[in-house]
Structures are given as C-alpha cells and as structure tokens.
XYZ file of C-alpha atoms in Angstrom:
557
model
C -61.513 -72.644 24.982
C -59.334 -69.830 23.785
C -55.748 -70.805 23.358
C -52.429 -69.269 22.116
C -49.154 -70.566 20.754
C -45.956 -68.507 20.731
C -43.078 -69.227 18.343
C -40.133 -67.502 17.146
C -39.662 -67.231 13.411
C -36.418 -68.687 12.159
C -36.164 -67.688 8.460
C -32.804 -67.603 6.829
C -32.146 -68.735 3.306
C -34.751 -70.589 1.224
C -37.506 -68.846 -1.028
C -40.947 -69.711 -0.001
C -43.972 -69.455 -2.015
C -47.709 -69.867 -0.963
C -48.588 -73.464 -0.365
C -51.918 -75.157 0.402
C -51.834 -76.353 3.990
C -53.873 -79.269 5.385
C -53.841 -82.948 4.703
C -54.257 -85.937 6.906
C -51.524 -88.152 8.470
C -53.969 -90.978 9.093
C -54.279 -90.320 12.800
C -57.643 -90.221 14.554
C -58.557 -86.811 15.863
C -58.485 -86.352 19.748
C -60.991 -83.566 19.562
C -62.159 -80.541 17.546
C -59.540 -79.384 15.032
C -57.621 -76.255 15.723
C -59.043 -72.809 14.873
C -56.763 -69.817 14.385
C -58.276 -66.343 14.860
C -55.172 -64.114 14.940
C -51.502 -63.743 14.160
C -49.464 -60.957 15.718
C -47.272 -59.354 14.514
C -48.163 -59.721 10.787
C -44.661 -58.768 9.816
C -41.206 -59.576 11.189
C -37.914 -61.215 10.586
C -35.600 -63.883 11.899
C -36.107 -64.188 15.599
C -39.518 -62.319 15.629
C -41.670 -63.614 18.462
C -45.213 -64.516 16.811
C -48.275 -64.833 18.775
C -51.004 -67.127 17.276
C -54.471 -67.136 18.956
C -57.354 -69.401 18.525
C -58.852 -72.517 20.085
C -58.384 -76.291 20.214
C -54.444 -76.049 20.396
C -53.253 -79.243 21.994
C -49.973 -80.145 23.718
C -47.236 -80.923 21.090
C -49.114 -78.889 18.313
C -46.595 -77.809 15.671
C -46.765 -74.333 13.773
C -45.712 -73.879 10.214
C -45.126 -70.902 8.042
C -46.566 -72.140 4.705
C -45.185 -75.679 4.707
C -42.085 -74.941 6.900
C -41.993 -75.573 10.512
C -41.313 -72.534 12.876
C -37.811 -73.707 13.761
C -34.698 -73.851 11.315
C -36.666 -72.417 8.378
C -34.736 -70.745 5.731
C -35.867 -67.976 3.416
C -34.099 -65.335 1.323
C -37.227 -63.359 0.184
C -38.405 -60.383 2.166
C -41.709 -60.078 0.416
C -43.422 -63.344 0.375
C -46.710 -63.834 2.266
C -46.737 -66.820 4.602
C -49.858 -68.777 5.561
C -49.586 -69.721 9.218
C -50.687 -73.269 10.127
C -51.311 -74.958 13.460
C -51.125 -78.775 13.292
C -52.073 -80.916 16.267
C -50.280 -84.253 16.802
C -53.462 -86.016 15.841
C -53.238 -84.492 12.424
C -55.968 -81.882 12.723
C -54.842 -78.431 11.635
C -55.995 -74.935 10.677
C -54.409 -72.385 8.373
C -54.616 -68.586 8.589
C -53.658 -67.498 5.076
C -51.317 -64.613 4.075
C -51.006 -63.699 7.787
C -47.248 -63.102 8.115
C -44.849 -61.179 5.951
C -40.973 -61.149 6.385
C -39.922 -57.571 5.989
C -36.805 -55.349 6.126
C -36.178 -53.703 9.536
C -37.547 -50.096 10.022
C -35.234 -47.687 11.676
C -37.056 -44.589 12.942
C -34.919 -42.955 15.544
C -31.415 -43.084 17.111
C -31.315 -41.407 20.607
C -34.923 -40.347 19.903
C -33.700 -38.188 16.998
C -33.486 -38.416 13.203
C -30.079 -36.440 13.170
C -28.419 -38.132 16.064
C -24.874 -37.687 17.362
C -22.596 -39.095 19.971
C -19.018 -39.765 20.929
C -17.305 -43.141 20.167
C -18.068 -45.320 23.148
C -21.273 -43.579 24.039
C -24.516 -45.554 24.554
C -27.246 -45.252 21.839
C -30.699 -46.336 21.669
C -31.994 -47.591 18.226
C -35.757 -47.252 17.765
C -37.922 -48.837 15.134
C -39.758 -52.027 14.258
C -39.134 -55.520 12.917
C -35.592 -55.904 14.487
C -36.551 -59.274 15.895
C -37.046 -60.331 19.517
C -33.554 -62.030 19.468
C -30.392 -60.663 17.685
C -29.697 -63.675 15.564
C -27.782 -62.564 12.467
C -28.985 -58.932 13.201
C -26.411 -56.078 13.163
C -26.316 -52.333 13.864
C -23.860 -50.876 11.349
C -22.007 -47.549 11.563
C -19.899 -46.002 8.955
C -16.166 -46.461 8.705
C -15.582 -43.185 6.730
C -14.551 -45.032 3.525
C -17.778 -46.364 2.239
C -17.847 -49.531 4.486
C -19.485 -50.214 7.753
C -18.570 -51.148 11.322
C -20.701 -53.406 13.369
C -21.625 -52.192 16.778
C -21.206 -54.535 19.759
C -24.534 -55.807 21.470
C -23.524 -56.394 25.086
C -26.405 -58.495 26.400
C -29.303 -60.462 24.984
C -31.842 -58.151 26.345
C -30.285 -55.118 24.504
C -31.917 -56.424 21.320
C -35.569 -56.426 20.974
C -38.100 -56.195 18.222
C -38.572 -52.400 18.660
C -35.383 -51.169 20.274
C -31.673 -51.987 20.405
C -29.096 -50.672 22.995
C -25.668 -50.628 21.748
C -22.513 -48.212 21.755
C -20.833 -46.211 19.018
C -17.754 -48.332 17.719
C -14.410 -46.798 18.718
C -13.380 -46.273 15.034
C -16.729 -45.236 13.618
C -16.856 -42.161 11.581
C -19.559 -39.593 10.754
C -21.940 -41.218 8.226
C -25.011 -43.537 7.935
C -26.239 -45.841 10.611
C -28.525 -48.613 9.887
C -30.026 -51.934 11.081
C -29.412 -55.095 9.152
C -31.356 -58.431 9.644
C -31.778 -61.692 7.686
C -34.578 -60.186 5.648
C -32.747 -56.912 4.645
C -31.403 -53.496 5.637
C -33.194 -50.537 7.026
C -33.070 -47.077 5.532
C -30.107 -45.237 7.100
C -30.052 -42.165 9.484
C -27.160 -39.606 9.318
C -24.999 -40.019 12.531
C -22.426 -37.453 13.603
C -19.504 -38.912 15.564
C -18.467 -36.128 17.958
C -15.262 -35.542 19.656
C -14.740 -34.290 23.331
C -15.017 -30.606 23.117
C -12.116 -28.349 24.104
C -13.171 -26.685 27.273
C -11.038 -25.257 30.071
C -13.036 -23.049 32.437
C -9.835 -22.370 34.548
C -8.342 -20.242 31.769
C -11.551 -18.087 30.957
C -11.337 -15.268 28.644
C -14.603 -13.583 28.143
C -15.513 -11.700 24.966
C -18.441 -9.408 24.513
C -20.763 -9.979 21.392
C -24.064 -8.518 20.201
C -26.098 -6.985 22.973
C -29.702 -8.084 23.452
C -32.279 -5.998 21.862
C -33.441 -4.854 25.418
C -32.009 -4.968 28.993
C -33.672 -7.753 30.882
C -33.508 -10.346 33.653
C -35.641 -13.483 34.245
C -35.590 -14.371 30.645
C -34.468 -17.533 28.990
C -32.091 -18.360 26.282
C -32.158 -21.740 24.272
C -29.531 -23.005 21.958
C -31.082 -24.773 18.813
C -29.377 -26.253 15.675
C -31.564 -25.962 12.532
C -31.054 -27.300 9.042
C -31.676 -24.502 6.455
C -33.450 -25.246 3.039
C -30.044 -26.526 1.537
C -29.574 -28.960 4.414
C -26.791 -26.882 6.068
C -26.942 -26.860 9.911
C -27.208 -23.246 11.286
C -26.776 -22.675 15.060
C -29.235 -20.436 16.684
C -29.718 -18.779 20.040
C -33.085 -17.621 21.169
C -34.068 -15.415 24.049
C -37.603 -15.473 25.424
C -39.533 -13.155 27.591
C -38.099 -11.725 30.838
C -38.662 -8.296 32.252
C -37.085 -4.866 32.021
C -36.692 -2.224 34.874
C -40.589 -2.034 35.084
C -40.528 -5.735 36.083
C -43.427 -6.322 33.618
C -43.008 -9.738 31.927
C -42.254 -9.273 28.164
C -43.753 -11.153 25.186
C -40.807 -10.666 22.918
C -38.902 -13.652 21.195
C -35.619 -12.839 19.513
C -33.011 -14.854 17.720
C -29.326 -14.665 16.550
C -27.045 -16.835 14.527
C -24.095 -18.393 16.294
C -20.993 -17.685 13.965
C -18.099 -19.975 13.346
C -16.059 -18.310 16.047
C -18.780 -18.576 18.575
C -19.773 -14.938 18.523
C -23.380 -13.629 17.412
C -24.891 -12.074 14.428
C -27.299 -9.263 14.910
C -30.671 -9.997 16.608
C -33.949 -10.575 14.762
C -37.369 -10.462 16.315
C -39.433 -13.496 16.151
C -43.184 -14.130 16.864
C -44.387 -12.598 19.998
C -45.888 -14.828 22.819
C -49.492 -14.534 23.588
C -48.791 -13.207 27.023
C -45.714 -11.925 28.806
C -43.549 -14.457 30.622
C -40.608 -14.087 33.156
C -38.929 -16.667 35.371
C -40.204 -19.329 33.174
C -38.488 -22.286 31.530
C -37.834 -22.728 27.770
C -36.450 -25.637 25.820
C -35.949 -26.527 22.021
C -36.981 -29.826 20.468
C -35.384 -30.195 17.044
C -34.519 -33.400 15.070
C -31.048 -33.305 16.716
C -32.655 -34.238 20.269
C -36.104 -35.427 19.614
C -38.647 -37.053 17.369
C -40.206 -33.998 15.994
C -40.573 -33.552 12.314
C -39.634 -30.438 10.357
C -37.409 -27.939 12.234
C -38.873 -28.415 15.597
C -40.546 -26.218 18.306
C -39.666 -23.931 21.230
C -41.564 -24.547 24.345
C -42.170 -21.963 26.814
C -43.341 -23.450 30.218
C -44.850 -21.767 33.320
C -43.529 -18.527 34.653
C -44.936 -15.325 35.782
C -47.363 -13.641 33.541
C -47.745 -10.198 35.291
C -45.563 -7.903 37.357
C -45.605 -9.006 41.011
C -47.980 -11.710 39.917
C -48.401 -15.433 40.736
C -47.045 -18.633 38.996
C -48.951 -19.809 35.955
C -49.148 -23.361 34.496
C -49.504 -22.664 30.834
C -47.298 -23.992 28.155
C -46.764 -22.504 24.709
C -45.151 -24.243 21.586
C -43.711 -22.069 18.916
C -42.873 -23.759 15.564
C -39.455 -23.379 14.246
C -38.929 -22.599 10.546
C -35.717 -23.620 8.598
C -34.611 -20.002 8.500
C -34.760 -19.580 12.134
C -38.019 -17.712 12.277
C -40.850 -18.841 14.612
C -44.355 -19.541 13.708
C -47.496 -18.598 15.618
C -47.572 -19.980 19.143
C -50.038 -22.654 20.194
C -51.048 -23.972 23.614
C -49.670 -27.197 24.634
C -50.293 -29.491 27.666
C -50.266 -27.424 30.825
C -47.918 -28.165 33.691
C -49.457 -30.045 36.602
C -49.205 -27.089 38.859
C -48.428 -23.272 38.447
C -44.585 -22.842 38.697
C -41.765 -20.328 38.080
C -37.947 -20.587 38.433
C -37.841 -24.290 37.890
C -35.493 -26.384 35.835
C -36.334 -27.904 32.473
C -34.421 -29.897 29.836
C -35.022 -32.219 26.994
C -33.511 -35.743 26.844
C -34.286 -38.270 24.291
C -37.537 -36.442 23.157
C -38.796 -36.020 26.699
C -39.168 -32.776 28.771
C -38.048 -32.967 32.418
C -39.380 -30.464 34.813
C -37.631 -30.260 38.153
C -38.410 -28.268 41.283
C -39.501 -24.567 41.138
C -41.770 -22.139 43.019
C -45.463 -22.338 42.935
C -48.114 -19.952 44.655
C -46.724 -17.283 46.853
C -43.140 -18.261 45.683
C -43.272 -21.507 47.786
C -40.550 -23.882 46.540
C -41.409 -27.396 45.617
C -39.636 -30.770 45.284
C -41.920 -32.073 42.354
C -40.365 -33.564 39.287
C -42.362 -34.282 36.111
C -41.916 -35.522 32.526
C -43.804 -35.188 29.250
C -42.985 -36.933 26.006
C -42.785 -35.139 22.708
C -44.455 -36.941 19.769
C -43.380 -36.479 16.044
C -45.831 -33.554 15.576
C -44.423 -31.686 18.602
C -47.402 -32.362 20.929
C -46.694 -32.948 24.555
C -48.105 -36.022 26.336
C -49.689 -35.761 29.763
C -47.297 -35.027 32.528
C -46.211 -37.886 34.625
C -44.700 -37.561 38.087
C -41.202 -38.853 38.817
C -39.374 -39.330 42.074
C -39.012 -35.802 43.821
C -35.929 -33.960 44.764
C -34.502 -34.542 48.332
C -36.009 -31.145 49.257
C -38.000 -28.407 47.848
C -36.042 -25.680 45.922
C -36.316 -23.046 43.276
C -33.780 -20.827 41.422
C -31.533 -23.889 41.100
C -30.322 -24.685 37.671
C -30.866 -28.086 35.736
C -28.533 -29.755 33.219
C -28.321 -33.048 31.499
C -25.192 -34.976 30.675
C -24.354 -38.453 29.933
C -27.747 -39.877 30.743
C -28.066 -37.951 34.132
C -29.930 -34.856 35.317
C -28.061 -32.452 37.475
C -29.846 -29.960 39.879
C -27.235 -27.436 41.003
C -27.738 -24.985 44.069
C -31.018 -23.218 44.532
C -33.185 -21.653 47.170
C -35.261 -23.194 49.869
C -37.119 -20.349 51.036
C -40.084 -18.446 49.624
C -38.162 -15.704 48.036
C -39.458 -13.072 45.579
C -37.789 -13.749 42.080
C -36.442 -10.172 41.864
C -34.927 -10.267 45.522
C -31.173 -9.709 45.190
C -30.198 -10.434 48.812
C -26.970 -12.422 48.919
C -25.500 -12.120 52.433
C -27.868 -14.397 54.274
C -27.201 -17.940 52.869
C -29.340 -19.952 55.357
C -31.924 -20.943 52.683
C -29.486 -21.220 49.821
C -28.106 -24.603 48.763
C -24.559 -25.794 47.892
C -25.817 -29.119 46.665
C -25.412 -30.824 43.479
C -28.066 -33.430 43.269
C -28.203 -35.974 40.320
C -30.276 -38.943 39.036
C -29.791 -41.284 36.137
C -32.309 -41.931 33.343
C -33.282 -45.425 32.142
C -32.308 -45.150 28.553
C -35.056 -47.661 27.361
C -38.011 -46.119 29.158
C -37.007 -42.473 30.289
C -37.867 -43.373 33.868
C -35.333 -42.568 36.586
C -32.911 -45.586 37.046
C -33.108 -45.150 40.783
C -36.033 -44.565 43.124
C -34.438 -41.300 44.563
C -32.025 -38.578 43.741
C -28.367 -38.616 45.028
C -26.762 -35.724 46.702
C -23.260 -35.589 45.326
C -20.408 -35.875 47.848
C -18.583 -32.825 46.564
C -20.486 -29.510 47.029
C -20.273 -26.090 45.552
C -17.640 -23.796 46.972
C -20.535 -21.453 48.155
C -24.261 -21.774 48.544
C -25.674 -20.170 45.415
C -29.062 -19.248 43.825
C -30.206 -17.270 40.766
C -27.017 -18.293 38.968
C -26.312 -20.193 35.851
C -24.938 -23.791 35.761
C -24.156 -25.681 32.658
C -22.833 -29.055 31.605
C -20.124 -28.294 28.958
C -17.106 -30.248 27.811
C -17.566 -32.898 30.658
C -17.675 -30.140 33.344
C -20.403 -28.575 35.321
C -19.684 -24.815 35.243
C -21.501 -22.431 37.557
C -21.291 -18.655 37.201
C -22.428 -15.475 39.033
C -25.863 -15.459 40.901
C -26.322 -14.777 44.560
C -23.918 -16.146 47.061
C -21.605 -14.765 49.873
C -19.461 -11.969 48.531
C -21.349 -11.725 45.269
C -21.046 -8.047 45.527
C -17.382 -8.059 45.203
C -17.155 -10.593 42.252
C -15.207 -13.030 44.443
C -15.894 -16.752 43.425
C -17.758 -15.634 40.308
C -16.981 -18.934 38.440
C -16.474 -22.422 39.809
C -16.373 -25.849 37.962
C -15.986 -29.584 38.547
C -15.517 -32.529 36.238
C -18.308 -34.999 35.692
C -17.282 -38.682 36.201
C -18.498 -41.695 34.258
C -20.530 -43.027 37.015
C -22.544 -39.717 37.251
C -20.855 -38.328 40.262
C -19.212 -34.826 40.179
C -15.602 -34.022 41.355
C -14.506 -31.313 43.720
C -15.367 -27.749 42.662
C -12.519 -25.443 42.014
C -12.545 -21.721 41.106
C -12.087 -20.745 37.499
C -8.890 -18.712 37.690
C -9.060 -16.518 34.623
C -8.559 -12.898 35.445
C -10.938 -11.815 32.811
C -14.176 -12.018 34.861
C -17.719 -10.747 33.949
C -17.166 -8.090 36.590
C -13.923 -6.834 35.128
C -15.223 -7.257 31.439
C -18.724 -5.919 31.905
C -18.481 -3.886 35.191
C -21.480 -5.769 36.826
C -22.069 -8.809 39.158
C -25.089 -10.587 37.554
C -27.935 -12.609 38.821
C -31.219 -13.816 36.983
C -29.290 -13.885 33.777
C -29.741 -16.376 31.083
C -26.924 -18.891 29.824
C -26.410 -21.497 27.156
C -23.660 -23.972 26.362
C -22.830 -24.893 22.769
C -20.027 -26.081 20.269
C -18.788 -23.915 17.374
C -17.930 -25.153 14.025
C -14.435 -26.013 15.129
C -15.601 -28.248 17.937
C -14.788 -25.773 20.724
C -17.327 -25.699 23.671
C -18.554 -22.255 24.641
C -20.553 -20.649 27.413
C -22.630 -17.650 26.732
C -24.163 -15.304 29.462
C -27.030 -13.089 28.329
C -28.445 -10.075 30.223
C -29.308 -10.134 33.878
C -29.831 -7.937 36.927
C -27.130 -6.092 38.962
C -26.281 -7.384 42.459
C -24.840 -4.007 43.351
C -27.609 -1.777 41.870
C -30.752 -3.959 42.039
C -33.332 -3.478 39.281
C -30.716 -2.270 36.811
C -31.198 -4.684 34.025
C -28.431 -5.476 31.429
C -28.323 -6.127 27.854
C -24.732 -7.222 27.392
C -23.853 -10.693 26.069
C -20.557 -12.404 26.868
C -19.140 -15.725 25.663
C -15.944 -17.636 25.792
C-alpha cells in the first residue's frame, strides 16, 4: 500500500557529506522493508516541509537526511546533496540518494513587482521559493540607508510560508535592497523604494495648462507608466489611447509624452497605432513597478466601441513598451468574458481587475472579473469575482491601500456621447469598495460595501482618482454641471478602507475658469513628480454646454 511521511527539515550548523545509509539493528522485520518512490520538494532550507512517498512505512518510522534525523539536524553547507532514508522501528529501511539539496532562498517579486515601493508601515508580499514552511531563523531584511539592514516584523506564523511572506516595511527603513535570509543563505536582492505620503491638497487647487493633446478627443483613455531607460534612470510617461473626435469615429492613435520634474508635459510623440479604433474602452499599464512583467512592460487596451454608433467589443490588445517610451506592434490578448464599454479597470499586484461597464445596447452590468499577468505579459483566463451591488457604467475605478473603489456611475442604458445632466434619476452618488486578499488576489469579503459617506451629487462620465490618500472626483455629468458648480470634490481614505465625508475643493482656479469649458468623457491620471508632489492631470473631453465639441487642452495641478 502507498504511504507517505511528512517531516520538517531542521538544518542549522553542521557540515554533512554523503553517507551510505542502511545497516541492521538486530531486530526482526515486521514486514516488507520500506520503499521510497519520491521526495518533494527536492530543495529547501530550515523548516521546509518535505513529503516522502512510497510504501511499507510503519508507525514510529524515522526519517534521516544522510545519517542525520529529521529533527535538530545542524548544517552549514547550502550545496550538499542529502540522501533521504526512511527507517522503520524494526530496522528495515530504504534510501533515496541525492534527493534533497539545502539551497539559498529565491526572491522573485515584492508586491508582485521587481521594482517595488511602499510607505513605511505598509504591508508587502514577498514571493519566491525555498523560504521554509516555518520562519525559524528566517528574516526579511530592508536597507537602513547606511549599508546595514533592518529586519521586518512577521506578525503571525502563517505569514511565513515556503513561497510567500507577508510583512510590513520597517518604520526606519530606507530606499535600498530588500532580501530574504534563511539558515542556508541569503537571496539576491531587489531594489525597494521607500515612499513618503505625497503632498496633496485638493481644497487649494491651482490648475495649470500644459501641452495640448495632438487632437481634440473624448472617450479616450490616459495611462501613467514609469519606465527605466537604457541607463537605468526612471522616466515617467503618460500615454493617451484612442477616443473619438467630432465625427465620433473611434481613433487608432496612441500618443505619449514625458512628465517633467515640475509635473508638466513635454511634447507629444506618436506611438504605434492600434489594429482598430477604440473609444470608451479601458487601458492599463503593466511595468516592473506594479507587475511581474519582464522588460519595460505593456499597455493593455480592453474592450470599448470600435465603430461610430457601434456596439461594445470584447477584444483586448497588448502593446509592448520600450525603454525609450515607444510602443511595439500590438498583439491580441485574452478577450474579455463579454463585450464591454465604459467600465473600470486597474492593475493591482500583477492582476487586472475589470468592474462593471455597459454591454450590448449600452445595458449596464454589475459583473467583476480579473486576469493575472505573467512575466511575459500574457493574460490568464478571466475569472469572475463578487459582483457590484448594482449594475453600472460610466463610473470610475481606483485602487488604494489594498482596496478597489467604484465611484459614481450610471444605471441606465445611456449612449456614451449623451451629455444630459439635469435628470439624475439613473446616476449614482455611491462610493462602493471591496478589499483584496493580498495573498490570493481574491476579494477579502463576499460582497462589496457601499460607503456611508456619499458624493455630494450623483455623477457620471467624470474622473475619480485616488491620490495622496484622498479620492478626488472632478467634472462629469451632475446637477448644475453646466454652470461649473461643484466641479471638484474630495474625501480622505481611512485605514479600514472607508471614505470620509466629501467636501468641495475650494480653489477658485477651476477647469471652467482656466479652460472655459465644463468637461465630461475626459481622461485623467494621478502621478507623483520627482519632488514627491502628487498631481492630477485632466486631458481632453467633451463640452457639457456645447455637446460634440471635443477638447485637446491638458490641465494639471
């Protein structure tokens, strides 16, 4: 009969060499000798849980690595091969030679990225292999900024496993290498940037105009992407994708610009065109700063409308990013589970989350999906997650602190270019959120939570961003949108994921006064400049007061 025996390796200080295993203790056998057919894993360290499979393992059997028992075995070598032996109490035994190798830990990702960052005190996920199934002497080490290290706290026993570790950034950690140390060595390091809370005060807004878009558009998307150039310097880019001009024909253009040290833009450069036009789609950027992708990363263009007055599509394109900011030839990626436009999409720890949107005949849906991004940029099959409390489109989706936030939106089957704002019966004033399980990427709860504090007004076709610890909503369609009243509103995000009361952003320098237009169906990004100052950028859009008049102006503060 097949049997298996599980042990935990406890290797600490003594050097081991290969030893012949066997012998006879003079006892009469109680049955056939044990027979080992497999040992898994074949590599590990102190505390690694090892599974030995075979037959004729009897109660009280002991297991040895070479001639050492599986408990309180000391070893310094990280390269010796161990023969695993099962010995029954009657003296019968079997040996599986060279079947286990103590190794250094392998650190692959932190926060599912190879160029991770985080505030002091923030939770991080360490991913890799050979960490051990129990912590033992293992440590996660951050830089102290002076050539030394600081050990991160491990809060609970189940926060340390053989393939991932949950910990927090130490309060006095500095930007520098992060690594994992076990009894059999240290991993290679990854560069970790310790970030500070960005300076952001939306109640004192002062908008500035920067480089106009190459064309006046609405229904387009903008994406922020940091990319390391050929010298290793990180350059911050903004990409705009698709949209439609006054003819409402979806465009194929992809353009990009460099965000300069003061937050303004350089001139725009045209990238590689999409295979087909897209408007009211979603777009996200996966780079080594937020995902497991190798190289500079990818832009993903998801769903949208392909023809003027057309229906939603389910197609997804991936555009490779080059280290100079240019884009490569687009390739098809895993299609969405259903045709969608005007939905929310974000990347969190190498996973794309898609929330809500409108499907055929502009009917809103409550569906939520996710797809994982692998190191080559391929998307996995889409998986369904708990749906929104109600169907909606034209909302805005953000992620902050391990939560997803869906802000506002439209519950009616409304044409994407419709600019009506007086009838708010089908518009939402909700902020709805859900936590993400940092270990699995699943939702931490079985349903979304409707936040107690609501937007000051029901709003759709707006922008809503998480920046500097706040949710900031701007422009869009809402009561009195035609006069510029309540153009901007914001609320603080609390540590438990809830959002505080919304107040008006009181700066007198509004988009209306600066640009002479009330916007909807515009694009927006949040980013942090080289001085650590958080910014919001508003790009293009339609005119509430003169519908169909598309804009090319770009504003930031």
